[in-house]
Every structure is written in C-alpha cells, then in structure tokens.
C-alpha cells in the first residue's frame, strides 16, 4: 500500500524558510517519479518541483527556482523540500505525490497532476507579509 506522509509545514514571515518532508513507502521509491505540488485557495493545484528518483533529475517551476531545493535521503524513502526566501505567494497546501512506478533507464517525469496516482494528505504553508 502506497503511503506518503508530509510534515514540516507552518507559518513564517516573508523571507523565512521551511523544510517539508515526505515519508514514502509501499512502492519502488528509488526509481519512481515524485513531486511536490501546491494549491492556494481558489487556485488550481500546480507542480512546484519534480524529481526522477533514480537519477535525481529535477524540474522546478519558474516561480521557485533559486529559492526551493528538493532532496532525498540515501535510502530514497524520504523526500525533502527546502524552501528559502519565502513569499506570501508561496502560501498554500503542499502535497507530495508519486506515480508509484519503477521506471527503468532514463525517464522524464511529468509536472501535471493527472500523471500522479498517489498523494499525501498535504501540509499547510502560510507566509505572511
């Protein structure tokens, strides 16, 4: 059974930092596509960063490039999102997601919600001005 459990959200002032964690189990995490998405009130869920766990290849949304960094632990079972220089526009519910697939060789992980079958419960990030 695939499980994704996020933690680390909270409230910070603009310019602050937070680190989100996603504990993954029940699927081949070391060769799957994983991603962080976020959803602000009244807006669609959007991809923040995507990673192919086998190679560590990443894609970042333009809005977070240079501020957010994704990382994984050595076992490939925990995904982290380090968020620096936070802005009020970064406010939203942050979700960890995976396609749960064991991809062989090179792979380009997508950045659209429909391509991910498994989601965590989300963790709230609130950035005040």
Tab-separated table of C-alpha atoms in Angstrom:
chain	number	residue	atom	x	y	z
A	1	UNK	CA	0.000	0.000	0.000
A	2	UNK	CA	1.465	3.301	-1.108
A	3	UNK	CA	1.790	5.839	1.678
A	4	UNK	CA	3.035	9.400	1.506
A	5	UNK	CA	3.140	11.368	4.737
A	6	UNK	CA	4.079	15.031	4.641
A	7	UNK	CA	5.290	17.114	7.548
A	8	UNK	CA	7.082	20.385	8.219
A	9	UNK	CA	4.553	22.987	7.204
A	10	UNK	CA	3.854	26.047	9.289
A	11	UNK	CA	3.577	29.809	9.381
A	12	UNK	CA	6.503	32.090	8.659
A	13	UNK	CA	7.100	35.675	7.707
A	14	UNK	CA	8.219	36.637	4.227
A	15	UNK	CA	11.896	35.924	3.757
A	16	UNK	CA	11.809	32.973	6.122
A	17	UNK	CA	12.464	29.294	5.489
A	18	UNK	CA	10.726	25.982	5.969
A	19	UNK	CA	11.665	22.398	5.203
A	20	UNK	CA	8.978	19.942	4.220
A	21	UNK	CA	9.410	16.186	4.473
A	22	UNK	CA	7.596	13.354	2.726
A	23	UNK	CA	7.989	9.842	4.092
A	24	UNK	CA	7.319	7.347	1.311
A	25	UNK	CA	6.551	3.654	1.491
A	26	UNK	CA	4.825	0.867	-0.403
A	27	UNK	CA	6.316	1.455	-3.838
A	28	UNK	CA	9.746	1.473	-5.546
A	29	UNK	CA	10.617	4.983	-4.423
A	30	UNK	CA	14.196	4.788	-5.717
A	31	UNK	CA	13.011	4.549	-9.327
A	32	UNK	CA	9.722	6.425	-9.339
A	33	UNK	CA	8.717	9.949	-10.235
A	34	UNK	CA	7.980	12.054	-7.205
A	35	UNK	CA	6.878	15.636	-6.917
A	36	UNK	CA	5.786	18.449	-4.683
A	37	UNK	CA	2.620	20.246	-5.691
A	38	UNK	CA	0.880	23.145	-4.021
A	39	UNK	CA	-2.594	24.579	-4.072
A	40	UNK	CA	-3.553	28.063	-2.975
A	41	UNK	CA	-7.164	28.891	-2.074
A	42	UNK	CA	-9.237	29.332	-5.212
A	43	UNK	CA	-6.436	28.205	-7.492
A	44	UNK	CA	-5.559	25.003	-9.295
A	45	UNK	CA	-3.004	22.629	-7.911
A	46	UNK	CA	0.366	23.294	-9.516
A	47	UNK	CA	3.671	21.495	-9.667
A	48	UNK	CA	6.468	23.058	-7.661
A	49	UNK	CA	9.244	20.563	-8.279
A	50	UNK	CA	9.512	17.145	-9.857
A	51	UNK	CA	12.260	14.569	-9.374
A	52	UNK	CA	13.142	11.287	-11.003
A	53	UNK	CA	14.401	9.371	-8.014
A	54	UNK	CA	16.746	7.058	-9.926
A	55	UNK	CA	18.907	9.806	-11.402
A	56	UNK	CA	17.997	12.776	-9.237
A	57	UNK	CA	16.969	14.714	-12.325
A	58	UNK	CA	14.728	17.621	-11.409
A	59	UNK	CA	12.358	20.217	-12.828
A	60	UNK	CA	11.447	23.357	-10.904
A	61	UNK	CA	8.624	25.797	-11.526
A	62	UNK	CA	9.996	29.186	-12.578
A	63	UNK	CA	8.377	30.783	-9.542
A	64	UNK	CA	10.562	28.806	-7.116
A	65	UNK	CA	13.849	28.445	-8.985
A	66	UNK	CA	16.755	29.577	-6.857
A	67	UNK	CA	14.661	29.508	-3.677
A	68	UNK	CA	13.444	25.917	-3.312
A	69	UNK	CA	15.586	22.788	-3.342
A	70	UNK	CA	14.441	19.189	-3.439
A	71	UNK	CA	16.487	16.420	-1.876
A	72	UNK	CA	16.152	12.774	-0.935
A	73	UNK	CA	17.728	10.662	1.740
A	74	UNK	CA	20.208	7.927	0.857
A	75	UNK	CA	17.565	5.224	1.020
A	76	UNK	CA	15.301	7.171	-1.300
A	77	UNK	CA	12.404	6.827	1.122
A	78	UNK	CA	12.165	10.399	2.317
A	79	UNK	CA	11.798	13.434	0.113
A	80	UNK	CA	12.575	16.909	1.337
A	81	UNK	CA	11.690	20.358	0.077
A	82	UNK	CA	13.857	23.150	1.425
A	83	UNK	CA	12.070	26.451	0.926
A	84	UNK	CA	14.040	29.658	1.385
A	85	UNK	CA	13.208	33.313	0.815
A	86	UNK	CA	9.536	32.514	1.159
A	87	UNK	CA	6.982	34.912	-0.263
A	88	UNK	CA	3.280	35.389	0.513
A	89	UNK	CA	2.549	33.898	-2.930
A	90	UNK	CA	4.067	30.637	-1.696
A	91	UNK	CA	1.147	30.211	0.699
A	92	UNK	CA	-0.886	27.075	0.128
A	93	UNK	CA	-1.319	23.412	0.876
A	94	UNK	CA	1.727	21.453	-0.200
A	95	UNK	CA	1.324	17.880	-1.378
A	96	UNK	CA	3.819	15.112	-2.001
A	97	UNK	CA	2.925	12.872	-4.925
A	98	UNK	CA	4.253	9.874	-6.816
A	99	UNK	CA	3.342	7.860	-9.869
A	100	UNK	CA	4.421	4.770	-7.921
A	101	UNK	CA	6.112	3.254	-10.963
A	102	UNK	CA	9.515	1.567	-11.280
A	103	UNK	CA	10.969	3.389	-14.277
A	104	UNK	CA	13.986	1.808	-15.918
A	105	UNK	CA	16.727	3.783	-17.602
A	106	UNK	CA	16.286	7.429	-18.420
A	107	UNK	CA	12.925	8.998	-17.669
A	108	UNK	CA	11.371	12.426	-17.864
A	109	UNK	CA	8.956	12.894	-15.012
A	110	UNK	CA	5.860	14.953	-15.800
A	111	UNK	CA	4.692	18.065	-13.983
A	112	UNK	CA	0.946	17.602	-14.192
A	113	UNK	CA	-1.420	16.395	-11.506
A	114	UNK	CA	-3.063	13.806	-13.757
A	115	UNK	CA	0.196	11.879	-14.101
A	116	UNK	CA	0.447	11.153	-10.374
A	117	UNK	CA	-1.675	8.422	-8.855
A	118	UNK	CA	-0.744	8.719	-5.193
A	119	UNK	CA	-0.931	11.743	-2.946
A	120	UNK	CA	-0.190	12.622	0.639
A	121	UNK	CA	-2.642	14.423	2.880
A	122	UNK	CA	-0.869	17.743	2.465
A	123	UNK	CA	0.811	20.173	4.816
A	124	UNK	CA	-0.126	23.838	5.102
A	125	UNK	CA	2.404	26.582	4.430
A	126	UNK	CA	1.435	30.136	5.301
A	127	UNK	CA	3.719	33.070	4.539
A	128	UNK	CA	2.783	36.458	5.913
A	129	UNK	CA	3.979	39.770	4.518
